[in-house]
Coordinates of C-alpha atoms in Angstrom, one line a residue:
Chain A
X209 CA 19.9 7.9 36.0
X210 CA 22.4 6.0 38.1
X211 CA 22.5 5.9 41.8
X212 CA 25.4 7.5 43.4
X213 CA 26.6 4.3 44.7
X214 CA 27.0 2.8 41.3
X215 CA 28.9 5.9 40.2
X216 CA 31.2 5.4 43.2
X217 CA 31.8 1.8 42.0
X218 CA 33.0 3.1 38.6
X219 CA 35.0 5.8 40.2
X220 CA 36.9 3.3 42.4
X221 CA 37.5 1.0 39.5
X222 CA 38.8 3.7 37.4
X223 CA 41.2 4.7 40.1
X224 CA 42.7 1.1 40.0
X225 CA 43.2 1.3 36.2
X226 CA 40.0 0.0 34.7
X227 CA 39.6 2.1 31.5
X228 CA 36.1 0.7 30.8
X229 CA 35.0 2.0 34.2
X230 CA 36.3 5.5 33.3
X231 CA 34.3 5.3 30.1
X232 CA 31.1 4.2 32.1
X233 CA 31.7 7.1 34.5
X234 CA 31.9 9.4 31.5
X235 CA 28.6 8.1 30.0
X236 CA 26.8 8.4 33.3
X237 CA 27.9 11.8 34.1
X238 CA 28.5 13.6 30.7
X239 CA 25.1 15.3 30.3
X240 CA 25.0 16.3 34.0
X241 CA 28.4 17.9 33.6
X242 CA 27.4 19.8 30.3
X243 CA 24.4 21.3 31.7
X244 CA 26.2 22.4 34.8
X245 CA 28.9 24.0 32.8
X246 CA 26.6 25.7 30.5
X247 CA 24.9 27.4 33.3
X248 CA 28.2 28.8 34.3
X249 CA 29.5 30.1 30.9
X250 CA 27.0 29.4 28.1
X251 CA 29.8 28.3 25.7
X252 CA 29.1 24.8 24.6
X253 CA 32.5 24.2 22.9
X254 CA 34.5 25.4 25.9
X255 CA 32.4 23.2 28.3
X256 CA 32.8 20.1 26.0
X257 CA 36.6 20.8 25.8
X258 CA 36.9 21.2 29.5
X259 CA 35.0 17.9 30.2
X260 CA 37.2 16.1 27.9
X261 CA 40.3 17.5 29.5
X262 CA 38.9 16.7 32.9
X263 CA 38.4 13.0 32.1
X264 CA 42.0 12.8 30.4
X265 CA 43.4 14.3 33.7
X266 CA 41.4 11.9 35.8
X267 CA 42.9 8.9 33.8
X268 CA 46.4 10.5 34.1
X269 CA 46.2 11.0 37.8
X270 CA 44.1 7.9 38.7
X271 CA 46.6 6.5 41.0
X272 CA 46.5 9.6 43.2
X273 CA 42.8 10.2 43.1
X274 CA 41.0 10.4 46.4
X275 CA 38.3 8.0 47.5
X276 CA 35.5 10.5 47.4
X277 CA 31.9 9.8 48.7
X278 CA 30.1 12.2 46.4
X279 CA 31.6 11.6 43.0
X280 CA 29.2 13.7 41.1
X281 CA 29.8 16.7 43.3
X282 CA 33.5 16.2 43.1
X283 CA 33.4 16.2 39.4
X284 CA 31.2 19.4 39.4
X285 CA 33.8 21.1 41.5
X286 CA 36.7 20.2 39.3
X287 CA 34.8 21.3 36.2
X288 CA 33.9 24.6 37.7
X289 CA 37.4 25.3 38.7
X290 CA 38.6 24.4 35.3
X291 CA 36.0 26.6 33.5
X292 CA 36.7 29.6 35.9
X293 CA 40.4 29.3 35.4
X294 CA 39.9 29.0 31.6
X295 CA 37.6 32.0 31.6
X296 CA 39.9 34.0 33.8
X297 CA 42.7 33.2 31.5
X298 CA 40.7 34.4 28.5
X299 CA 39.6 37.7 30.3
X300 CA 43.3 38.4 31.1
X301 CA 43.9 38.0 27.4
X302 CA 41.1 40.4 26.6
X303 CA 40.7 43.0 29.3
X304 CA 37.4 44.1 27.9
X305 CA 35.7 41.0 29.2
X306 CA 35.0 42.5 32.6
X307 CA 32.2 40.1 33.3
X308 CA 34.6 37.3 33.8
X309 CA 36.6 38.8 36.4
X310 CA 36.6 36.6 39.6
X311 CA 35.4 39.3 42.0
X312 CA 31.9 39.8 40.6
X313 CA 29.9 36.8 41.7
X314 CA 28.1 35.6 38.5
X315 CA 24.7 34.3 38.7
X316 CA 23.6 31.1 36.9
X317 CA 22.5 31.7 33.2
X318 CA 18.9 31.0 32.5
X319 CA 17.7 28.3 30.0
X320 CA 16.8 31.0 27.4
X321 CA 20.1 32.8 27.8
X322 CA 22.0 29.6 27.3
X323 CA 20.2 28.3 24.2
X324 CA 20.5 31.7 22.6
X325 CA 24.1 32.1 23.6
X326 CA 25.3 28.8 22.2
X327 CA 24.0 29.7 18.7
X328 CA 26.5 31.3 16.4
X329 CA 23.9 32.7 13.7
X330 CA 22.7 36.2 14.6
X331 CA 19.5 35.7 12.7
X332 CA 18.7 32.5 14.4
X333 CA 19.4 34.1 17.8
X334 CA 16.8 36.9 17.1
X335 CA 14.3 34.2 15.8
X336 CA 14.8 32.1 18.9
X337 CA 14.3 35.1 21.2
X338 CA 11.1 36.0 19.4
X339 CA 9.8 32.4 19.4
X340 CA 10.4 31.8 23.1
X341 CA 8.6 35.0 23.9
X342 CA 5.5 33.6 22.3
X343 CA 5.5 30.7 24.6
X344 CA 3.6 30.6 27.8
X345 CA 5.7 30.3 31.0
X346 CA 4.2 26.7 31.5
X347 CA 5.2 25.8 28.0
X348 CA 8.6 27.2 28.4
X349 CA 9.2 25.3 31.7
X350 CA 8.1 22.0 30.1
X351 CA 10.4 22.5 27.1
X352 CA 13.3 23.3 29.5
X353 CA 12.7 20.2 31.6
X354 CA 12.3 18.0 28.4
X355 CA 15.0 19.1 26.2
X356 CA 17.7 20.8 28.6
X357 CA 17.3 18.7 31.7
X358 CA 16.6 15.5 29.6
X359 CA 13.7 14.4 31.7
X360 CA 11.2 11.8 30.6
X361 CA 7.5 12.7 30.2
X362 CA 7.0 10.5 33.2
X363 CA 9.3 12.4 35.3
X364 CA 7.9 15.8 34.1
X365 CA 4.4 14.6 34.9
X366 CA 5.4 13.6 38.5
X367 CA 7.2 16.9 39.2
X368 CA 4.5 19.1 37.7
X369 CA 1.7 17.0 39.1
X370 CA -0.1 16.5 35.8
X371 CA -0.7 13.5 33.5
X372 CA 1.8 12.1 31.2
X373 CA -0.6 12.8 28.4
X374 CA -1.0 16.4 29.4
X375 CA 2.7 16.9 29.5
X376 CA 3.3 15.4 26.2
X377 CA 0.5 17.5 24.7
X378 CA 2.0 20.8 26.2
X379 CA 5.4 20.0 24.8
X380 CA 3.8 19.1 21.4
X381 CA 1.8 22.3 21.1
X382 CA 4.9 24.3 22.1
X383 CA 7.0 22.6 19.4
X384 CA 4.4 23.3 16.8
X385 CA 4.4 27.0 17.7
X386 CA 8.2 27.2 17.8
X387 CA 8.5 25.6 14.3
X388 CA 6.1 28.1 13.0
X389 CA 8.4 31.0 13.9
X390 CA 11.6 29.4 13.4
X391 CA 10.9 28.5 9.8
Chain B
X260 CA 1.0 5.6 14.9
X261 CA 3.4 4.3 12.4
X262 CA 6.8 5.6 12.7
X263 CA 7.4 6.1 9.0
X264 CA 4.4 8.7 8.9
X265 CA 6.0 10.7 11.7
X266 CA 6.2 14.4 10.8
X267 CA 8.8 16.7 12.2
X268 CA 6.9 17.7 15.3
X269 CA 6.2 14.1 16.1
X270 CA 9.8 13.3 15.9
X271 CA 10.8 16.2 18.1
X272 CA 8.5 15.0 20.7
X273 CA 9.5 11.4 20.6
X274 CA 11.7 10.4 23.4
X275 CA 13.6 7.7 21.6
X276 CA 14.4 10.2 18.8
X277 CA 15.6 12.7 21.4
X278 CA 17.9 10.1 22.8
X279 CA 19.2 9.6 19.2
X280 CA 20.0 13.1 18.8
X281 CA 21.9 13.2 22.0
X282 CA 23.7 10.0 21.2
X283 CA 22.4 8.3 24.4
X284 CA 23.6 4.7 23.2
X285 CA 25.0 3.0 20.2
X286 CA 21.8 1.0 19.9
X287 CA 19.4 3.9 19.7
X288 CA 21.7 5.5 17.1
X289 CA 21.8 2.4 15.0
X290 CA 17.9 2.0 15.2
X291 CA 17.3 5.4 13.9
X292 CA 20.1 5.5 11.3
X293 CA 18.6 2.1 10.0
X294 CA 15.1 3.6 9.8
X295 CA 16.3 6.7 8.0
X296 CA 18.2 4.4 5.3
X297 CA 15.0 2.8 4.4
X298 CA 12.7 5.8 4.3
X299 CA 13.8 8.8 2.4
X300 CA 10.8 11.0 3.7
X301 CA 11.4 10.0 7.3
X302 CA 15.1 10.9 6.8
X303 CA 14.3 14.4 5.6
X304 CA 12.1 15.0 8.5
X305 CA 14.7 13.6 10.8
X306 CA 17.1 16.2 9.7
X307 CA 14.9 19.0 10.5
X308 CA 13.7 17.5 13.7
X309 CA 17.3 16.9 14.8
X310 CA 18.2 20.5 14.1
X311 CA 15.4 21.6 16.5
X312 CA 16.3 19.2 19.2
X313 CA 19.9 20.3 19.2
X314 CA 18.9 24.0 19.6
X315 CA 16.5 23.2 22.5
X316 CA 19.1 21.1 24.1
X317 CA 21.4 24.0 24.1
X318 CA 23.9 21.9 21.9
X319 CA 24.9 19.7 24.8
X320 CA 26.7 17.5 22.2
X321 CA 26.4 13.8 21.5
X322 CA 27.4 11.6 24.4
X323 CA 28.5 8.9 22.1
X324 CA 30.7 11.0 20.0
X325 CA 32.1 12.7 23.1
X326 CA 33.0 9.4 24.6
X327 CA 34.8 8.4 21.3
X328 CA 36.7 11.7 21.6
X329 CA 37.9 10.8 25.2
X330 CA 38.8 7.4 24.1
X331 CA 40.8 8.8 21.3
X332 CA 42.5 11.2 23.6
X333 CA 43.6 8.5 26.0
X334 CA 45.0 6.4 23.2
X335 CA 46.9 9.4 21.8
X336 CA 48.2 10.1 25.4
X337 CA 49.4 6.6 25.8
X338 CA 51.0 6.3 22.4
X339 CA 53.0 9.5 23.4
X340 CA 54.0 8.0 26.6
X341 CA 55.2 4.7 25.0
X342 CA 57.1 6.9 22.4
X343 CA 58.7 8.8 25.1
X344 CA 59.7 5.8 27.2
X345 CA 60.4 3.2 24.5
X346 CA 62.6 4.6 21.8
X347 CA 63.5 2.6 18.9
X348 CA 60.0 1.4 18.1
X349 CA 59.7 0.3 14.6
X350 CA 55.9 0.2 13.9
X351 CA 54.0 3.3 12.9
X352 CA 51.3 4.0 15.5
X353 CA 47.9 4.8 14.2
X354 CA 47.5 8.5 14.7
X355 CA 44.0 9.0 16.0
X356 CA 42.0 12.1 15.1
X357 CA 43.0 15.1 17.2
X358 CA 40.4 14.7 20.0
X359 CA 39.4 18.4 20.3
X360 CA 39.8 21.3 18.0
X361 CA 41.9 23.2 20.5
X362 CA 43.8 21.8 23.2
X363 CA 43.0 23.8 26.4
X364 CA 46.0 24.7 28.5
X365 CA 46.0 22.9 31.8
X366 CA 45.5 25.7 34.2
X367 CA 44.7 23.6 37.2
X368 CA 47.3 22.2 39.4
X369 CA 48.8 19.4 37.6
X370 CA 52.1 17.7 38.2
X371 CA 54.8 19.2 36.3
X372 CA 55.6 15.9 34.5
X373 CA 52.1 15.9 33.0
X374 CA 52.6 19.4 31.7
X375 CA 55.7 18.3 30.1
X376 CA 54.0 15.3 28.5
X377 CA 51.3 17.5 27.1
X378 CA 53.9 20.0 25.8
X379 CA 55.8 17.2 24.2
X380 CA 52.6 15.8 22.8
X381 CA 51.6 19.2 21.3
X382 CA 55.1 19.3 19.9
X383 CA 54.8 15.9 18.2
X384 CA 51.5 16.6 17.0
X385 CA 52.8 19.3 14.9
X386 CA 56.1 17.7 14.0
X387 CA 55.5 14.7 11.6
X388 CA 57.2 12.2 13.9
X389 CA 56.6 9.5 11.3
X390 CA 59.2 11.1 9.2
X391 CA 61.8 9.5 11.3
X392 CA 60.2 6.1 10.7
X393 CA 59.1 6.5 7.1
X394 CA 61.7 8.6 5.4
X395 CA 60.6 10.6 2.4
X396 CA 59.4 8.0 -0.1
X397 CA 60.3 8.1 -3.7
X398 CA 57.0 8.0 -5.7
X399 CA 55.1 4.8 -4.5
X400 CA 52.3 3.0 -6.4
X401 CA 49.4 1.1 -5.0
X402 CA 47.1 -0.7 -7.4
X403 CA 44.1 -2.6 -6.5
X404 CA 43.7 -4.9 -9.5
X405 CA 40.7 -7.2 -9.3
X406 CA 40.5 -6.8 -5.5
X407 CA 36.9 -5.2 -4.8
X408 CA 38.5 -3.0 -2.0
X409 CA 42.1 -2.4 -1.1
X410 CA 42.9 -0.3 1.9
X411 CA 46.1 1.7 2.0
X412 CA 47.1 3.5 5.1
X413 CA 49.5 6.4 4.3
X414 CA 52.5 7.6 6.6
X415 CA 50.4 10.6 7.6
X416 CA 47.6 8.3 9.0
X417 CA 45.2 9.1 6.3
X418 CA 43.2 5.9 5.1
X419 CA 42.5 5.4 1.6
X420 CA 40.3 2.6 0.1
X421 CA 40.9 1.8 -3.6
X422 CA 38.2 0.3 -5.6
X423 CA 39.0 -2.5 -8.2
X424 CA 41.2 -1.5 -11.2
X425 CA 42.3 1.7 -9.4
X426 CA 45.9 3.1 -8.9
X427 CA 47.1 5.6 -6.4
X428 CA 50.5 7.2 -6.7
X429 CA 52.2 9.0 -3.9
X430 CA 54.3 11.7 -5.4
X431 CA 58.1 11.8 -4.4
X432 CA 58.6 13.4 -0.9
X433 CA 55.0 12.6 0.2
X434 CA 54.5 13.6 3.8
X435 CA 58.1 15.0 4.1
X436 CA 57.4 18.2 1.9
X437 CA 53.9 17.8 0.8
X438 CA 51.0 15.5 0.7
X439 CA 50.3 15.0 -3.0
X440 CA 48.9 11.9 -4.7
X441 CA 47.6 10.9 -8.2
X442 CA 44.4 8.7 -8.7
X443 CA 43.3 6.8 -11.7
X444 CA 40.0 4.9 -10.8
X445 CA 37.8 5.3 -7.7
X446 CA 39.0 5.7 -4.1
X447 CA 37.5 6.8 -0.8
X448 CA 39.7 9.2 1.2
X449 CA 39.7 9.8 5.0
X450 CA 42.4 12.3 5.3
X451 CA 44.2 13.3 8.5
X452 CA 44.1 17.0 9.3
X453 CA 47.4 18.8 8.8
X454 CA 46.9 22.5 8.3
X455 CA 50.5 22.9 7.3
X456 CA 50.4 20.4 4.4
X457 CA 47.1 20.4 2.4
X458 CA 46.3 17.1 0.9
X459 CA 46.0 17.1 -2.9
X460 CA 44.6 14.6 -5.2
X461 CA 45.4 14.9 -8.8
X462 CA 43.4 13.2 -11.4
X463 CA 43.4 13.4 -15.2
X464 CA 40.6 16.1 -15.3
X465 CA 40.7 17.8 -11.8
X466 CA 42.7 18.6 -8.7
X467 CA 41.1 18.3 -5.2
X468 CA 42.7 20.2 -2.3
X469 CA 41.6 19.3 1.3
X470 CA 43.0 19.9 4.8
X471 CA 41.4 16.9 6.6
X472 CA 38.1 15.5 5.5
X473 CA 36.3 12.5 4.1
X474 CA 35.3 12.2 0.4
X475 CA 35.2 9.8 -2.7
X476 CA 36.6 10.3 -6.0
X477 CA 35.7 8.4 -9.2
X478 CA 38.1 9.0 -12.0
X479 CA 38.4 6.0 -14.2
X480 CA 40.2 7.0 -17.4
X481 CA 37.9 5.0 -19.6
X482 CA 34.8 6.7 -18.3
X483 CA 33.4 10.1 -19.7
X484 CA 33.5 12.0 -16.4
X485 CA 35.3 12.5 -13.1
X486 CA 33.2 12.7 -10.0
X487 CA 34.2 14.0 -6.6
X488 CA 31.7 13.5 -3.7
X489 CA 32.0 15.1 -0.1
X490 CA 31.1 13.1 2.9
X491 CA 32.5 15.4 5.6
X492 CA 34.4 18.6 5.9
X493 CA 35.1 20.8 2.9
X494 CA 37.1 20.3 -0.3
X495 CA 38.1 22.4 -3.2
X496 CA 37.9 21.0 -6.8
X497 CA 40.0 22.8 -9.4
X498 CA 39.6 22.0 -13.1
X499 CA 42.8 21.1 -14.8
X500 CA 43.4 23.8 -17.5
X501 CA 40.6 25.9 -15.9
X502 CA 42.9 28.8 -15.1
X503 CA 42.8 28.2 -11.4
X504 CA 39.0 28.3 -11.2
X505 CA 37.6 26.2 -8.4
X506 CA 34.4 25.2 -6.7
X507 CA 34.0 24.4 -3.1
X508 CA 32.1 21.3 -1.9
X509 CA 30.9 21.8 1.7
X510 CA 27.7 19.9 2.2
X511 CA 27.7 16.2 2.9
X512 CA 26.8 14.1 -0.3
X513 CA 27.4 17.2 -2.5
X514 CA 29.3 16.2 -5.6
X515 CA 30.9 17.6 -8.6
X516 CA 31.1 16.0 -12.0
X517 CA 33.5 17.1 -14.7
X518 CA 33.7 15.7 -18.3
X519 CA 37.0 14.1 -18.9
X520 CA 37.5 14.9 -22.5
X521 CA 36.3 18.5 -22.0
X522 CA 38.8 19.8 -19.6
X523 CA 39.0 23.1 -21.5
X524 CA 35.4 23.7 -20.9
X525 CA 34.7 26.5 -18.3
X526 CA 33.8 25.2 -14.8
X527 CA 30.2 26.7 -15.1
X528 CA 29.4 23.8 -17.6
X529 CA 30.3 21.1 -15.0
X530 CA 27.6 19.7 -12.9
X531 CA 27.2 20.3 -9.2
X532 CA 24.6 18.4 -7.3
X533 CA 23.7 18.1 -3.7
X534 CA 22.1 15.8 -1.2
X535 CA 20.2 13.4 -3.5
X536 CA 19.5 10.1 -1.9
X537 CA 21.0 8.2 -4.9
X538 CA 24.2 9.6 -4.0
X539 CA 24.3 7.5 -0.9
X540 CA 23.7 4.3 -2.9
X541 CA 26.9 5.1 -5.0
X542 CA 28.9 4.4 -1.8
X543 CA 27.6 0.8 -1.3
X544 CA 30.8 -0.6 -2.6
X545 CA 32.4 0.9 0.3
X546 CA 30.2 0.4 3.3
X547 CA 30.0 -3.0 4.9
X548 CA 27.4 -3.8 7.5
X549 CA 29.3 -5.9 9.9
X550 CA 27.0 -8.2 12.0
X551 CA 28.8 -9.8 14.9
X552 CA 27.2 -12.2 17.3
X553 CA 29.6 -13.2 20.1
X554 CA 32.5 -13.9 17.8
X555 CA 36.2 -14.2 18.6
X556 CA 38.4 -11.3 17.3
X557 CA 40.4 -13.8 15.3
X558 CA 37.2 -14.4 13.2
X559 CA 36.3 -10.8 13.1
X560 CA 39.8 -9.9 11.9
X561 CA 39.3 -12.3 8.8
X562 CA 36.2 -10.6 8.0
X563 CA 37.8 -7.3 8.1
X564 CA 40.7 -8.4 6.1
X565 CA 38.5 -9.8 3.3
X566 CA 36.3 -6.7 3.1
X567 CA 38.7 -3.9 3.5
X568 CA 41.6 -5.6 1.6
X569 CA 44.5 -5.2 4.0
X570 CA 46.2 -7.9 5.8
X571 CA 45.4 -8.2 9.6
X572 CA 47.8 -10.0 11.8
X573 CA 48.0 -10.8 15.5
X574 CA 51.0 -10.2 17.7
X575 CA 49.4 -11.7 20.8
X576 CA 47.7 -15.0 20.9
X577 CA 45.4 -14.2 23.9
X578 CA 43.8 -11.3 22.0
X579 CA 42.5 -13.6 19.3
X580 CA 39.9 -15.0 21.7
X581 CA 38.3 -11.8 22.8
X582 CA 34.7 -11.9 22.0
X583 CA 32.5 -9.2 20.6
X584 CA 28.8 -8.8 19.5
X585 CA 27.2 -6.0 17.8
X586 CA 26.2 -4.4 14.4
X587 CA 28.0 -1.6 12.9
X588 CA 28.8 0.1 9.7
X589 CA 32.2 1.8 9.2
X590 CA 33.8 3.4 6.3
X591 CA 37.3 2.4 7.1
X592 CA 39.1 -0.5 8.7
X593 CA 40.5 1.9 11.2
X594 CA 37.1 3.2 12.3
X595 CA 35.9 -0.4 12.6
X596 CA 38.6 -1.5 14.8
X597 CA 38.1 1.6 16.9
X598 CA 34.6 0.8 17.4
X599 CA 35.5 -2.6 18.7
X600 CA 38.1 -1.2 21.0
X601 CA 35.3 0.7 22.6
X602 CA 33.7 -2.4 24.0
X603 CA 36.8 -4.3 25.0
X604 CA 40.3 -2.8 24.6
X605 CA 43.2 -3.9 22.5
X606 CA 45.8 -2.0 20.5
X607 CA 46.6 -2.1 16.9
X608 CA 49.5 -0.7 14.9
X609 CA 50.2 -0.3 11.1
X610 CA 53.4 -1.8 9.9
X611 CA 54.2 -1.7 6.2
X612 CA 50.5 -1.5 5.4
X613 CA 49.5 -4.4 7.5
X614 CA 47.4 -4.1 10.6
X615 CA 49.0 -5.7 13.7
X616 CA 46.7 -6.4 16.7
X617 CA 48.2 -6.7 20.1
X618 CA 47.0 -6.6 23.8

C-alpha cells in the first residue's frame, strides 16, 4: 500500500493534466474505494460504476480540483456522496425502498451481508449462508482479512499476533470446509 | 511444492493467485495465464479457484479491467469533445467499448457544461454518428487472398479479421439500416454493441445473430462443415432452411458445427461442443504473442501491420520514437494498440481501413 504522500503526488500531477498520474491514482485507491462502497450499499455493480464516474469527473474537473492533504479521505467522501445520491434517486423511483431514505442512519454492512448480497443466484446465497455458519469466528475473521481486506498473510499474522504459518493454515482449513459445502 | 500440482484449495490460498484474480497487475495476470496455457489440469483448477476467490472478495472486481474502463471512458469523452469543438473532421474515430453497462446520471454538483457534454455523448452514442462520415455503402467486398490475416474495421467500429482465402461482403445499407454481412471462409469477429441493430453473419449453411460479442466462424465453401465458436458474450445460430430453429451459444469456447451439404437436416443432428482445450488451439492462427523489449513505436507498428494485415501509418513523427516494453497477446489490432496506450498515451484513428497514429 502506498503512503499518503505518494498518493498526493499523483493527485497533484493529475490536477496539472498528467493522465498517467490519474491512472496511477486509480490503481492505488481502487480496492480501498470498492470496499468502502460495498460497506455502504452492498451492490458491486453500482459501486464500480460510481468509482468509474468519480474518476471521469476528476479528470473533467482537474483544473478546478483543490489541493487536498488527505486524498484518500477526499475520494471516500466523494464516493459516499455519489452513492447516497444514486441510492436516494433510486428510492425516489421506487418508494418501497424505505431503507434507503436519508433520515435513517444506515449502519455499515457486515462482511457476510456483503458477500451474500452481491451474489445474484438464490441457491448460492443460501449455500454461502450455510457455509459461513459452519466456520468458527476466528476462521471467518481471517477469511475476511485475507479476501475482503486484501491483507497478506504477514499482515494478518502481525495484526492477530500469531505466526504466518498459523494464519495460512487457518485460512487453508477454512477454504477446505467452505468448498465441501459450496460444491 | 510444484505449482502444476496445485489443487483448488492450494490455489485459493496462494497470494499470487489471489492477486491474479483481482487483476492486481499486468505481470501477475500474464504469469498465470501463461501457466494455464501450458497446464490443462491446472487451468481447470484455476477456474474453480477463481470463482471462490471472487465470491470471498465480494466481487470487488478486477483492478486491471477497471482501469481499462476508465481509460476507455476518458478516450470516449475526449473524442466527443473534439467532435463538438472541431467539426468537419474526416477520419472515423475508433469507438471504444461503452465503458459501463449503464451510465449513471451525474447527481452531484457538476458544472452545467459537463452535463451538456454527457447528454450530448449519450445522444451520439445512440445515434450512429459515423453515418455522416460513411454514407450507407453499397455492398462492399473485402477479400484476404493469400494474406494470412487481413483486418477490416467496419464503419460501426466492429473489428473483423479474415483468414486467408476468405471473403466478407457488407450488404447494401450496412450500418445505415442494418448490420448484415456474408462470409465465405474463416473470420474472427469482435462486434460493437448496438441493441438497435443486431449484427448478422450469413454463411452458406448458417445465419449467426449477435448484439455485441466476440466469436469465430469457419465457413470455407470447399469444406464439409461450418463451425461457429463463441469467445465472449452470446450468439444465436440459425440453420438455413431449418424453419427458424436456432441454438444459442453462451459459454466461452462453445462451438457449433453444421454440415454444409445437409442444410435440410434438423438442427438436432448438428454437433454442439463445449470448452474443450483443443478448441483454443484452433484460434492460433489469430493470436500473436507480441514480445516487445524497449522498441520504438515505429518498429512495433510494422510488426502489427504485418501480423494483423492492416496498414499502420504515422501522422506525427515524434510518436514514432516512443518506446515500449512488455509481452501481450491480443485478438485484434485495436486491442493491441489500446494496451500500448495504457503505458504511454498516443491516439489512433481509422481512415479508409488504415490505422493512423498521432500524438
